[in-house]
Amino acid sequence: MAVLEAQWWRRSPDTVKPTFDFLSQFHHDSHAFWYERFVGKESFKEALVWLSSRGEVRYVYIAAHGQGDYLECPNGDHVSRADIKKCLVKALGASSLDGLYLGSCLFMSARNAQYLLSASNKMAWIAGYETSIDYIKSAALDLIFWHLMLRHGDLTQRARIAQVAAELRHTMGGLVDELGFSVYVRQQGTGELVDLMDRQAVA
């Protein structure tokens, strides 16, 4: 997998990297993820295309401040959902990317999920938050999500994300609802967008 992160606050070195370092050590793989930082729109696009094009990268986690239809860069640039989709379209022809996770406030609506999943039929799922999220609470949910993804590596991609979503809903359902966390997939046969974290959708 790969982690692509912006600086969160001007005078703070906070980063999600230790979360993924811990996961790598816990699962006995010190090289479990690629890590890149971005400052503006151009460095974001360059890094996302490069990471997504790597054959060994199956998932990309993007960590940045978000708004309805865009991500915020430290230099003041905005990365629109159209920018993200263009990067995915450019990269996915030669990649094995199965999932995209947006660790950002206010971005992961069903509308944005549908738009980004349309970049390629290869990408199986997209996840993220629709509300304004607490940094520590979302970090805890992120940690459990990726721990489950690594633990269920023997399953097919569709079965894997379904199992992770089911366990996450069972163990952290209150936090999932509080943070507006969703995991969107295309329903087999119809292609309809389904949120695996929706109680009614998976009932």
Backbone as JSON Lines, residues from 0, in Angstrom:
{"i":0,"aa":"M","n":[0.84,-1.19,0.0],"ca":[0.0,0.0,0.0],"c":[0.87,1.24,0.0]}
{"i":1,"aa":"A","n":[0.24,2.4,-0.15],"ca":[0.98,3.66,-0.16],"c":[0.21,4.71,0.64]}
{"i":2,"aa":"V","n":[0.95,5.58,1.3],"ca":[0.39,6.68,2.09],"c":[0.87,7.99,1.49]}
{"i":3,"aa":"L","n":[-0.07,8.89,1.19],"ca":[0.24,10.2,0.62],"c":[-0.34,11.25,1.56]}
{"i":4,"aa":"E","n":[0.53,12.07,2.15],"ca":[0.1,12.95,3.24],"c":[0.54,14.39,3.04]}
{"i":5,"aa":"A","n":[-0.34,15.32,3.45],"ca":[0.0,16.74,3.52],"c":[0.36,17.11,4.95]}
{"i":6,"aa":"Q","n":[1.07,18.22,5.11],"ca":[1.3,18.74,6.46],"c":[-0.04,19.25,7.0]}
{"i":7,"aa":"W","n":[-0.37,18.86,8.23],"ca":[-1.68,19.18,8.77],"c":[-1.77,20.62,9.28]}
{"i":8,"aa":"W","n":[-0.77,21.05,10.05],"ca":[-0.78,22.38,10.63],"c":[0.59,23.01,10.48]}
{"i":9,"aa":"R","n":[0.62,24.31,10.3],"ca":[1.86,25.01,9.96],"c":[2.94,24.83,11.01]}
{"i":10,"aa":"R","n":[2.58,24.84,12.28],"ca":[3.58,24.78,13.35],"c":[3.56,23.43,14.07]}
{"i":11,"aa":"S","n":[3.1,22.42,13.41],"ca":[3.03,21.1,14.05],"c":[3.55,20.02,13.11]}
{"i":12,"aa":"P","n":[4.34,19.09,13.64],"ca":[4.88,18.0,12.82],"c":[3.99,16.76,12.79]}
{"i":13,"aa":"D","n":[2.73,16.89,13.22],"ca":[1.85,15.72,13.29],"c":[1.79,14.98,11.95]}
{"i":14,"aa":"T","n":[1.78,13.66,12.04],"ca":[1.74,12.84,10.83],"c":[1.09,11.5,11.14]}
{"i":15,"aa":"V","n":[0.5,10.9,10.12],"ca":[-0.11,9.58,10.28],"c":[0.93,8.46,10.13]}
{"i":16,"aa":"K","n":[2.14,8.8,9.74],"ca":[3.14,7.78,9.43],"c":[3.37,6.79,10.58]}
{"i":17,"aa":"P","n":[3.46,7.24,11.85],"ca":[3.66,6.27,12.93],"c":[2.58,5.19,13.01]}
{"i":18,"aa":"T","n":[1.36,5.52,12.62],"ca":[0.3,4.52,12.6],"c":[0.66,3.37,11.66]}
{"i":19,"aa":"F","n":[1.18,3.72,10.49],"ca":[1.51,2.69,9.51],"c":[2.83,2.01,9.83]}
{"i":20,"aa":"D","n":[3.74,2.72,10.49],"ca":[4.96,2.06,11.0],"c":[4.58,0.98,12.0]}
{"i":21,"aa":"F","n":[3.66,1.31,12.91],"ca":[3.21,0.34,13.91],"c":[2.56,-0.88,13.26]}
{"i":22,"aa":"L","n":[1.69,-0.63,12.28],"ca":[1.03,-1.73,11.59],"c":[2.04,-2.63,10.88]}
{"i":23,"aa":"S","n":[3.04,-2.02,10.26],"ca":[4.07,-2.8,9.57],"c":[4.83,-3.68,10.54]}
{"i":24,"aa":"Q","n":[5.19,-3.12,11.69],"ca":[5.92,-3.89,12.69],"c":[5.05,-4.99,13.28]}
{"i":25,"aa":"F","n":[3.79,-4.67,13.55],"ca":[2.89,-5.66,14.15],"c":[2.66,-6.84,13.22]}
{"i":26,"aa":"H","n":[2.57,-6.55,11.93],"ca":[2.33,-7.61,10.95],"c":[3.63,-8.14,10.35]}
{"i":27,"aa":"H","n":[4.76,-7.8,10.98],"ca":[6.07,-8.37,10.65],"c":[6.49,-8.09,9.21]}
{"i":28,"aa":"D","n":[6.22,-6.87,8.76],"ca":[6.66,-6.45,7.43],"c":[7.11,-5.01,7.51]}
{"i":29,"aa":"S","n":[8.4,-4.79,7.65],"ca":[8.93,-3.44,7.83],"c":[8.84,-2.6,6.56]}
{"i":30,"aa":"H","n":[8.5,-3.23,5.43],"ca":[8.38,-2.5,4.16],"c":[6.96,-2.63,3.6]}
{"i":31,"aa":"A","n":[5.98,-2.53,4.48],"ca":[4.59,-2.78,4.08],"c":[3.98,-1.62,3.31]}
{"i":32,"aa":"F","n":[4.58,-0.44,3.35],"ca":[3.95,0.7,2.68],"c":[4.98,1.69,2.14]}
{"i":33,"aa":"W","n":[4.58,2.36,1.06],"ca":[5.32,3.51,0.53],"c":[4.77,4.76,1.2]}
{"i":34,"aa":"Y","n":[5.61,5.78,1.36],"ca":[5.17,7.01,2.02],"c":[5.7,8.22,1.26]}
{"i":35,"aa":"E","n":[4.8,9.16,0.93],"ca":[5.18,10.4,0.25],"c":[4.42,11.57,0.87]}
{"i":36,"aa":"R","n":[5.05,12.76,0.85],"ca":[4.39,14.0,1.3],"c":[4.11,14.88,0.09]}
{"i":37,"aa":"F","n":[3.1,15.75,0.19],"ca":[2.86,16.74,-0.86],"c":[2.6,18.1,-0.24]}
{"i":38,"aa":"V","n":[2.94,19.14,-1.0],"ca":[2.81,20.52,-0.55],"c":[1.74,21.27,-1.33]}
{"i":39,"aa":"G","n":[1.66,21.0,-2.64],"ca":[0.7,21.67,-3.49],"c":[0.05,20.72,-4.47]}
{"i":40,"aa":"K","n":[-0.79,21.27,-5.35],"ca":[-1.52,20.43,-6.3],"c":[-0.6,19.62,-7.2]}
{"i":41,"aa":"E","n":[0.45,20.25,-7.71],"ca":[1.32,19.55,-8.65],"c":[2.07,18.41,-7.99]}
{"i":42,"aa":"S","n":[2.57,18.64,-6.78],"ca":[3.29,17.55,-6.1],"c":[2.33,16.43,-5.7]}
{"i":43,"aa":"F","n":[1.08,16.8,-5.38],"ca":[0.07,15.77,-5.1],"c":[-0.17,14.9,-6.33]}
{"i":44,"aa":"K","n":[-0.4,15.55,-7.46],"ca":[-0.71,14.79,-8.68],"c":[0.45,13.91,-9.09]}
{"i":45,"aa":"E","n":[1.65,14.46,-9.02],"ca":[2.83,13.68,-9.39],"c":[2.98,12.45,-8.49]}
{"i":46,"aa":"A","n":[2.79,12.65,-7.18],"ca":[2.95,11.54,-6.23],"c":[1.85,10.5,-6.4]}
{"i":47,"aa":"L","n":[0.6,10.94,-6.59],"ca":[-0.51,9.99,-6.72],"c":[-0.36,9.13,-7.97]}
{"i":48,"aa":"V","n":[0.01,9.75,-9.08],"ca":[0.2,8.98,-10.31],"c":[1.35,7.99,-10.14]}
{"i":49,"aa":"W","n":[2.45,8.45,-9.55],"ca":[3.62,7.58,-9.37],"c":[3.3,6.41,-8.46]}
{"i":50,"aa":"L","n":[2.64,6.68,-7.34],"ca":[2.31,5.62,-6.39],"c":[1.29,4.64,-6.98]}
{"i":51,"aa":"S","n":[0.26,5.18,-7.62],"ca":[-0.8,4.33,-8.16],"c":[-0.32,3.47,-9.32]}
{"i":52,"aa":"S","n":[0.74,3.9,-9.98],"ca":[1.27,3.16,-11.13],"c":[2.16,2.0,-10.73]}
{"i":53,"aa":"R","n":[2.56,1.95,-9.49],"ca":[3.45,0.89,-9.03],"c":[2.67,-0.41,-8.88]}
{"i":54,"aa":"G","n":[3.14,-1.46,-9.5],"ca":[2.41,-2.72,-9.51],"c":[2.16,-3.31,-8.15]}
{"i":55,"aa":"E","n":[3.08,-3.05,-7.19],"ca":[2.93,-3.65,-5.86],"c":[1.99,-2.86,-4.95]}
{"i":56,"aa":"V","n":[1.57,-1.68,-5.37],"ca":[0.68,-0.85,-4.56],"c":[-0.77,-1.2,-4.88]}
{"i":57,"aa":"R","n":[-1.46,-1.79,-3.92],"ca":[-2.86,-2.19,-4.12],"c":[-3.84,-1.17,-3.54]}
{"i":58,"aa":"Y","n":[-3.37,-0.38,-2.56],"ca":[-4.23,0.59,-1.89],"c":[-3.46,1.89,-1.68]}
{"i":59,"aa":"V","n":[-4.17,3.01,-1.81],"ca":[-3.59,4.32,-1.5],"c":[-4.42,4.99,-0.42]}
{"i":60,"aa":"Y","n":[-3.74,5.46,0.62],"ca":[-4.37,6.22,1.71],"c":[-3.92,7.66,1.57]}
{"i":61,"aa":"I","n":[-4.87,8.59,1.42],"ca":[-4.57,10.01,1.28],"c":[-4.96,10.72,2.57]}
{"i":62,"aa":"A","n":[-4.01,11.42,3.17],"ca":[-4.24,12.11,4.45],"c":[-4.06,13.61,4.25]}
{"i":63,"aa":"A","n":[-5.17,14.36,4.35],"ca":[-5.12,15.81,4.15],"c":[-6.43,16.42,4.63]}
{"i":64,"aa":"H","n":[-6.42,17.72,4.88],"ca":[-7.67,18.42,5.18],"c":[-8.57,18.38,3.95]}
{"i":65,"aa":"G","n":[-9.88,18.22,4.18],"ca":[-10.8,18.15,3.07],"c":[-12.01,19.05,3.24]}
{"i":66,"aa":"Q","n":[-12.64,19.33,2.12],"ca":[-13.92,20.02,2.08],"c":[-14.83,19.23,1.14]}
{"i":67,"aa":"G","n":[-15.96,19.78,0.78],"ca":[-16.94,19.02,0.01],"c":[-16.42,18.33,-1.24]}
{"i":68,"aa":"D","n":[-15.75,19.08,-2.11],"ca":[-15.3,18.51,-3.38],"c":[-13.81,18.64,-3.6]}
{"i":69,"aa":"Y","n":[-13.06,18.98,-2.57],"ca":[-11.62,19.15,-2.78],"c":[-10.83,18.88,-1.5]}
{"i":70,"aa":"L","n":[-9.53,18.66,-1.68],"ca":[-8.58,18.53,-0.58],"c":[-7.76,19.81,-0.51]}
{"i":71,"aa":"E","n":[-7.32,20.16,0.7],"ca":[-6.54,21.37,0.9],"c":[-5.06,21.04,1.0]}
{"i":72,"aa":"C","n":[-4.24,21.81,0.29],"ca":[-2.79,21.64,0.32],"c":[-2.16,22.66,1.26]}
{"i":73,"aa":"P","n":[-1.0,22.35,1.83],"ca":[-0.33,23.29,2.73],"c":[-0.03,24.65,2.1]}
{"i":74,"aa":"N","n":[0.21,24.69,0.79],"ca":[0.54,25.96,0.14],"c":[-0.7,26.75,-0.28]}
{"i":75,"aa":"G","n":[-1.89,26.25,0.04],"ca":[-3.12,26.94,-0.3],"c":[-3.83,26.42,-1.53]}
{"i":76,"aa":"D","n":[-3.17,25.54,-2.29],"ca":[-3.82,24.95,-3.46],"c":[-5.0,24.07,-3.04]}
{"i":77,"aa":"H","n":[-5.92,23.9,-3.96],"ca":[-7.02,22.96,-3.79],"c":[-6.87,21.84,-4.81]}
{"i":78,"aa":"V","n":[-7.0,20.61,-4.34],"ca":[-7.0,19.44,-5.23],"c":[-8.46,19.0,-5.37]}
{"i":79,"aa":"S","n":[-9.04,19.22,-6.53],"ca":[-10.45,18.9,-6.74],"c":[-10.63,17.4,-6.96]}
{"i":80,"aa":"R","n":[-11.87,16.97,-6.86],"ca":[-12.14,15.56,-7.15],"c":[-11.82,15.24,-8.61]}
{"i":81,"aa":"A","n":[-11.96,16.24,-9.49],"ca":[-11.59,16.04,-10.89],"c":[-10.09,15.81,-11.03]}
{"i":82,"aa":"D","n":[-9.29,16.54,-10.24],"ca":[-7.83,16.33,-10.25],"c":[-7.49,14.9,-9.82]}
{"i":83,"aa":"I","n":[-8.15,14.43,-8.76],"ca":[-7.89,13.08,-8.27],"c":[-8.27,12.05,-9.33]}
{"i":84,"aa":"K","n":[-9.44,12.23,-9.94],"ca":[-9.89,11.28,-10.95],"c":[-8.94,11.24,-12.14]}
{"i":85,"aa":"K","n":[-8.46,12.39,-12.58],"ca":[-7.53,12.42,-13.71],"c":[-6.25,11.65,-13.4]}
{"i":86,"aa":"C","n":[-5.78,11.76,-12.16],"ca":[-4.58,11.01,-11.74],"c":[-4.85,9.51,-11.78]}
{"i":87,"aa":"L","n":[-6.03,9.11,-11.31],"ca":[-6.37,7.69,-11.29],"c":[-6.51,7.14,-12.7]}
{"i":88,"aa":"V","n":[-7.15,7.9,-13.58],"ca":[-7.3,7.48,-14.97],"c":[-5.93,7.32,-15.62]}
{"i":89,"aa":"K","n":[-5.03,8.25,-15.33],"ca":[-3.69,8.21,-15.91],"c":[-2.91,7.01,-15.41]}
{"i":90,"aa":"A","n":[-3.11,6.65,-14.14],"ca":[-2.3,5.59,-13.53],"c":[-2.9,4.2,-13.65]}
{"i":91,"aa":"L","n":[-4.21,4.11,-13.65],"ca":[-4.84,2.8,-13.48],"c":[-4.67,1.86,-14.66]}
{"i":92,"aa":"G","n":[-4.33,2.39,-15.83],"ca":[-4.12,1.52,-16.97],"c":[-2.98,0.54,-16.75]}
{"i":93,"aa":"A","n":[-2.02,0.92,-15.93],"ca":[-0.84,0.07,-15.71],"c":[-0.69,-0.33,-14.25]}
{"i":94,"aa":"S","n":[-1.75,-0.21,-13.47],"ca":[-1.62,-0.46,-12.04],"c":[-2.51,-1.6,-11.57]}
{"i":95,"aa":"S","n":[-2.32,-1.97,-10.32],"ca":[-3.14,-3.01,-9.7],"c":[-3.91,-2.42,-8.52]}
{"i":96,"aa":"L","n":[-4.23,-1.13,-8.58],"ca":[-4.88,-0.46,-7.46],"c":[-6.29,-0.99,-7.25]}
{"i":97,"aa":"D","n":[-6.55,-1.46,-6.03],"ca":[-7.86,-2.01,-5.69],"c":[-8.71,-1.07,-4.86]}
{"i":98,"aa":"G","n":[-8.08,-0.19,-4.07],"ca":[-8.86,0.65,-3.18],"c":[-8.2,1.99,-2.9]}
{"i":99,"aa":"L","n":[-9.04,2.98,-2.62],"ca":[-8.58,4.34,-2.29],"c":[-9.27,4.77,-1.0]}
{"i":100,"aa":"Y","n":[-8.48,5.25,-0.04],"ca":[-8.98,5.64,1.28],"c":[-8.64,7.11,1.49]}
{"i":101,"aa":"L","n":[-9.66,7.95,1.7],"ca":[-9.47,9.37,1.92],"c":[-9.57,9.66,3.41]}
{"i":102,"aa":"G","n":[-8.43,9.9,4.06],"ca":[-8.4,10.26,5.47],"c":[-8.57,11.76,5.61]}
{"i":103,"aa":"S","n":[-9.74,12.27,5.23],"ca":[-10.0,13.7,5.15],"c":[-11.41,14.01,5.64]}
{"i":104,"aa":"C","n":[-11.57,15.18,6.24],"ca":[-12.9,15.63,6.64],"c":[-13.78,15.91,5.42]}
{"i":105,"aa":"L","n":[-15.07,15.64,5.55],"ca":[-16.11,16.23,4.71],"c":[-16.06,15.87,3.23]}
{"i":106,"aa":"F","n":[-15.25,14.89,2.84],"ca":[-15.06,14.64,1.41],"c":[-15.84,13.45,0.88]}
{"i":107,"aa":"M","n":[-15.97,12.38,1.68],"ca":[-16.44,11.13,1.12],"c":[-17.96,11.01,1.11]}
{"i":108,"aa":"S","n":[-18.58,11.75,0.21],"ca":[-20.01,11.62,-0.03],"c":[-20.23,10.51,-1.06]}
{"i":109,"aa":"A","n":[-21.47,10.03,-1.15],"ca":[-21.78,9.03,-2.17],"c":[-21.53,9.6,-3.57]}
{"i":110,"aa":"R","n":[-21.8,10.87,-3.73],"ca":[-21.58,11.53,-5.02],"c":[-20.12,11.5,-5.41]}
{"i":111,"aa":"N","n":[-19.23,11.83,-4.48],"ca":[-17.8,11.82,-4.78],"c":[-17.28,10.39,-4.97]}
{"i":112,"aa":"A","n":[-17.82,9.45,-4.19],"ca":[-17.41,8.06,-4.35],"c":[-17.76,7.54,-5.74]}
{"i":113,"aa":"Q","n":[-18.98,7.81,-6.17],"ca":[-19.41,7.38,-7.51],"c":[-18.53,7.99,-8.58]}
{"i":114,"aa":"Y","n":[-18.22,9.25,-8.42],"ca":[-17.4,9.96,-9.4],"c":[-16.0,9.37,-9.5]}
{"i":115,"aa":"L","n":[-15.37,9.1,-8.37],"ca":[-14.0,8.58,-8.38],"c":[-13.94,7.11,-8.79]}
{"i":116,"aa":"L","n":[-14.92,6.32,-8.39],"ca":[-14.94,4.92,-8.81],"c":[-15.11,4.78,-10.31]}
{"i":117,"aa":"S","n":[-15.7,5.79,-10.95],"ca":[-15.89,5.74,-12.4],"c":[-14.58,5.9,-13.16]}
{"i":118,"aa":"A","n":[-13.5,6.18,-12.44],"ca":[-12.19,6.32,-13.1],"c":[-11.76,5.01,-13.74]}
{"i":119,"aa":"S","n":[-12.15,3.89,-13.13],"ca":[-11.73,2.6,-13.67],"c":[-12.55,1.48,-13.05]}
{"i":120,"aa":"N","n":[-12.85,0.48,-13.86],"ca":[-13.54,-0.71,-13.33],"c":[-12.61,-1.57,-12.5]}
{"i":121,"aa":"K","n":[-11.3,-1.32,-12.57],"ca":[-10.34,-2.1,-11.8],"c":[-10.44,-1.81,-10.3]}
{"i":122,"aa":"M","n":[-10.75,-0.56,-9.96],"ca":[-10.77,-0.18,-8.55],"c":[-12.04,-0.7,-7.89]}
{"i":123,"aa":"A","n":[-11.87,-1.5,-6.83],"ca":[-13.01,-2.21,-6.23],"c":[-13.75,-1.39,-5.19]}
{"i":124,"aa":"W","n":[-13.06,-0.5,-4.47],"ca":[-13.71,0.2,-3.36],"c":[-13.05,1.55,-3.11]}
{"i":125,"aa":"I","n":[-13.82,2.39,-2.42],"ca":[-13.31,3.7,-1.99],"c":[-13.93,4.0,-0.63]}
{"i":126,"aa":"A","n":[-13.12,4.55,0.27],"ca":[-13.57,4.76,1.65],"c":[-13.18,6.15,2.14]}
{"i":127,"aa":"G","n":[-13.89,6.61,3.17],"ca":[-13.54,7.9,3.76],"c":[-14.66,8.45,4.63]}
{"i":128,"aa":"Y","n":[-14.51,9.72,4.98],"ca":[-15.37,10.37,5.97],"c":[-16.19,11.5,5.34]}
{"i":129,"aa":"E","n":[-17.45,11.57,5.73],"ca":[-18.32,12.62,5.2],"c":[-18.5,13.78,6.19]}
{"i":130,"aa":"T","n":[-18.1,13.6,7.44],"ca":[-18.27,14.64,8.45],"c":[-16.93,15.28,8.79]}
{"i":131,"aa":"S","n":[-16.99,16.31,9.63],"ca":[-15.77,16.9,10.21],"c":[-15.32,15.97,11.32]}
{"i":132,"aa":"I","n":[-14.11,15.44,11.21],"ca":[-13.7,14.34,12.08],"c":[-12.66,14.76,13.12]}
{"i":133,"aa":"D","n":[-12.7,14.1,14.25],"ca":[-11.7,14.26,15.3],"c":[-10.45,13.47,14.9]}
{"i":134,"aa":"Y","n":[-9.29,14.11,15.01],"ca":[-8.03,13.51,14.54],"c":[-7.74,12.18,15.24]}
{"i":135,"aa":"I","n":[-7.86,12.15,16.56],"ca":[-7.53,10.94,17.32],"c":[-8.55,9.83,17.06]}
{"i":136,"aa":"K","n":[-9.83,10.18,17.06],"ca":[-10.86,9.17,16.82],"c":[-10.73,8.55,15.42]}
{"i":137,"aa":"S","n":[-10.48,9.4,14.43],"ca":[-10.33,8.87,13.07],"c":[-9.06,8.05,12.95]}
{"i":138,"aa":"A","n":[-8.0,8.43,13.67],"ca":[-6.76,7.65,13.65],"c":[-7.0,6.25,14.21]}
{"i":139,"aa":"A","n":[-7.83,6.17,15.25],"ca":[-8.16,4.87,15.84],"c":[-8.93,4.0,14.85]}
{"i":140,"aa":"L","n":[-9.88,4.6,14.15],"ca":[-10.65,3.85,13.17],"c":[-9.77,3.43,12.0]}
{"i":141,"aa":"D","n":[-8.91,4.34,11.55],"ca":[-7.97,4.02,10.47],"c":[-7.09,2.83,10.85]}
{"i":142,"aa":"L","n":[-6.59,2.85,12.07],"ca":[-5.7,1.79,12.55],"c":[-6.4,0.43,12.48]}
{"i":143,"aa":"I","n":[-7.64,0.35,12.98],"ca":[-8.36,-0.92,12.99],"c":[-8.69,-1.35,11.56]}
{"i":144,"aa":"F","n":[-9.09,-0.4,10.73],"ca":[-9.41,-0.74,9.33],"c":[-8.22,-1.4,8.65]}
{"i":145,"aa":"W","n":[-7.05,-0.78,8.72],"ca":[-5.88,-1.31,8.02],"c":[-5.34,-2.56,8.68]}
{"i":146,"aa":"H","n":[-5.5,-2.67,9.99],"ca":[-5.13,-3.92,10.66],"c":[-5.97,-5.08,10.11]}
{"i":147,"aa":"L","n":[-7.27,-4.86,9.96],"ca":[-8.14,-5.9,9.43],"c":[-7.81,-6.21,7.97]}
{"i":148,"aa":"M","n":[-7.48,-5.18,7.2],"ca":[-7.1,-5.41,5.81],"c":[-5.87,-6.3,5.72]}
{"i":149,"aa":"L","n":[-4.9,-6.05,6.56],"ca":[-3.68,-6.87,6.55],"c":[-3.95,-8.27,7.09]}
{"i":150,"aa":"R","n":[-4.84,-8.38,8.06],"ca":[-5.13,-9.68,8.66],"c":[-5.87,-10.61,7.7]}
{"i":151,"aa":"H","n":[-6.67,-10.04,6.82],"ca":[-7.48,-10.86,5.91],"c":[-6.89,-10.9,4.5]}
{"i":152,"aa":"G","n":[-5.59,-10.9,4.41],"ca":[-4.92,-10.89,3.11],"c":[-5.1,-12.15,2.29]}
{"i":153,"aa":"D","n":[-5.64,-13.21,2.88],"ca":[-5.83,-14.47,2.16],"c":[-7.13,-14.49,1.36]}
{"i":154,"aa":"L","n":[-7.99,-13.49,1.53],"ca":[-9.27,-13.44,0.84],"c":[-9.15,-12.73,-0.5]}
{"i":155,"aa":"T","n":[-10.14,-12.95,-1.38],"ca":[-10.21,-12.17,-2.6],"c":[-10.49,-10.71,-2.24]}
{"i":156,"aa":"Q","n":[-10.25,-9.79,-3.17],"ca":[-10.42,-8.38,-2.86],"c":[-11.86,-8.04,-2.45]}
{"i":157,"aa":"R","n":[-12.83,-8.59,-3.17],"ca":[-14.23,-8.3,-2.83],"c":[-14.6,-8.89,-1.47]}
{"i":158,"aa":"A","n":[-14.17,-10.12,-1.21],"ca":[-14.46,-10.75,0.08],"c":[-13.71,-10.05,1.2]}
{"i":159,"aa":"R","n":[-12.53,-9.6,0.9],"ca":[-11.69,-8.95,1.91],"c":[-12.32,-7.66,2.41]}
{"i":160,"aa":"I","n":[-12.72,-6.78,1.49],"ca":[-13.28,-5.5,1.92],"c":[-14.64,-5.71,2.58]}
{"i":161,"aa":"A","n":[-15.41,-6.71,2.14],"ca":[-16.69,-7.0,2.78],"c":[-16.49,-7.5,4.21]}
{"i":162,"aa":"Q","n":[-15.49,-8.35,4.41],"ca":[-15.21,-8.87,5.75],"c":[-14.72,-7.76,6.67]}
{"i":163,"aa":"V","n":[-13.84,-6.91,6.16],"ca":[-13.33,-5.79,6.96],"c":[-14.46,-4.86,7.36]}
{"i":164,"aa":"A","n":[-15.34,-4.53,6.42],"ca":[-16.46,-3.64,6.71],"c":[-17.39,-4.25,7.76]}
{"i":165,"aa":"A","n":[-17.65,-5.55,7.65],"ca":[-18.54,-6.22,8.61],"c":[-17.94,-6.21,10.01]}
{"i":166,"aa":"E","n":[-16.65,-6.5,10.13],"ca":[-16.01,-6.51,11.44],"c":[-15.92,-5.1,12.02]}
{"i":167,"aa":"L","n":[-15.66,-4.13,11.15],"ca":[-15.56,-2.75,11.62],"c":[-16.91,-2.26,12.12]}
{"i":168,"aa":"R","n":[-17.96,-2.58,11.39],"ca":[-19.31,-2.2,11.81],"c":[-19.66,-2.86,13.14]}
{"i":169,"aa":"H","n":[-19.26,-4.13,13.32],"ca":[-19.59,-4.87,14.54],"c":[-18.85,-4.32,15.75]}
{"i":170,"aa":"T","n":[-17.56,-4.02,15.59],"ca":[-16.73,-3.64,16.74],"c":[-16.7,-2.14,16.99]}
{"i":171,"aa":"M","n":[-16.91,-1.32,15.95],"ca":[-16.77,0.13,16.09],"c":[-17.94,0.87,15.46]}
{"i":172,"aa":"G","n":[-19.12,0.28,15.51],"ca":[-20.27,0.86,14.85],"c":[-20.61,2.27,15.3]}
{"i":173,"aa":"G","n":[-20.48,2.53,16.6],"ca":[-20.77,3.87,17.11],"c":[-19.83,4.91,16.53]}
{"i":174,"aa":"L","n":[-18.55,4.59,16.47],"ca":[-17.57,5.52,15.92],"c":[-17.75,5.69,14.42]}
{"i":175,"aa":"V","n":[-18.08,4.61,13.73],"ca":[-18.36,4.68,12.29],"c":[-19.47,5.69,12.02]}
{"i":176,"aa":"D","n":[-20.55,5.61,12.8],"ca":[-21.67,6.53,12.61],"c":[-21.29,7.96,12.99]}
{"i":177,"aa":"E","n":[-20.58,8.11,14.09],"ca":[-20.2,9.45,14.56],"c":[-19.34,10.18,13.53]}
{"i":178,"aa":"L","n":[-18.43,9.46,12.9],"ca":[-17.49,10.09,11.96],"c":[-18.0,10.09,10.52]}
{"i":179,"aa":"G","n":[-19.15,9.49,10.29],"ca":[-19.67,9.44,8.92],"c":[-18.77,8.66,7.99]}
{"i":180,"aa":"F","n":[-18.27,7.52,8.48],"ca":[-17.33,6.71,7.69],"c":[-18.09,5.78,6.76]}
{"i":181,"aa":"S","n":[-17.63,5.7,5.51],"ca":[-18.27,4.84,4.52],"c":[-17.23,4.06,3.73]}
{"i":182,"aa":"V","n":[-17.62,2.89,3.28],"ca":[-16.83,2.1,2.33],"c":[-17.75,1.78,1.16]}
{"i":183,"aa":"Y","n":[-17.49,2.37,0.01],"ca":[-18.35,2.21,-1.15],"c":[-17.79,1.19,-2.12]}
{"i":184,"aa":"V","n":[-18.67,0.34,-2.63],"ca":[-18.33,-0.63,-3.66],"c":[-19.43,-0.61,-4.72]}
{"i":185,"aa":"R","n":[-19.15,-1.24,-5.86],"ca":[-20.18,-1.44,-6.88],"c":[-20.84,-2.8,-6.64]}
{"i":186,"aa":"Q","n":[-22.14,-2.82,-6.64],"ca":[-22.86,-4.08,-6.46],"c":[-22.66,-4.96,-7.68]}
{"i":187,"aa":"Q","n":[-22.35,-6.23,-7.45],"ca":[-22.16,-7.15,-8.56],"c":[-23.45,-7.3,-9.35]}
{"i":188,"aa":"G","n":[-23.33,-7.3,-10.66],"ca":[-24.49,-7.45,-11.52],"c":[-25.07,-6.12,-11.97]}
{"i":189,"aa":"T","n":[-25.42,-5.26,-11.02],"ca":[-26.07,-3.99,-11.37],"c":[-25.09,-2.82,-11.47]}
{"i":190,"aa":"G","n":[-23.96,-2.91,-10.77],"ca":[-23.02,-1.8,-10.74],"c":[-23.47,-0.66,-9.84]}
{"i":191,"aa":"E","n":[-24.58,-0.87,-9.12],"ca":[-25.11,0.16,-8.22],"c":[-24.15,0.41,-7.06]}
{"i":192,"aa":"L","n":[-24.04,1.68,-6.66],"ca":[-23.16,2.04,-5.55],"c":[-23.77,1.59,-4.23]}
{"i":193,"aa":"V","n":[-22.97,0.89,-3.41],"ca":[-23.42,0.39,-2.11],"c":[-22.42,0.8,-1.05]}
{"i":194,"aa":"D","n":[-22.93,1.3,0.08],"ca":[-22.08,1.62,1.23],"c":[-22.08,0.43,2.18]}
{"i":195,"aa":"L","n":[-20.95,-0.25,2.29],"ca":[-20.87,-1.44,3.14],"c":[-21.01,-1.11,4.62]}
{"i":196,"aa":"M","n":[-20.87,0.16,5.0],"ca":[-21.02,0.54,6.4],"c":[-22.45,0.94,6.75]}
{"i":197,"aa":"D","n":[-23.33,0.95,5.77],"ca":[-24.73,1.31,5.98],"c":[-25.46,0.12,6.59]}
{"i":198,"aa":"R","n":[-26.04,0.3,7.76],"ca":[-26.73,-0.79,8.46],"c":[-27.83,-1.4,7.58]}
{"i":199,"aa":"Q","n":[-28.61,-0.57,6.91],"ca":[-29.72,-1.06,6.1],"c":[-29.22,-1.78,4.86]}
{"i":200,"aa":"A","n":[-28.12,-1.27,4.27],"ca":[-27.63,-1.87,3.03],"c":[-27.1,-3.27,3.25]}
{"i":201,"aa":"V","n":[-26.55,-3.52,4.45],"ca":[-25.94,-4.82,4.71],"c":[-26.81,-5.7,5.6]}
{"i":202,"aa":"A","n":[-28.0,-5.23,5.94],"ca":[-28.9,-6.01,6.82],"c":[-29.41,-7.26,6.1]}
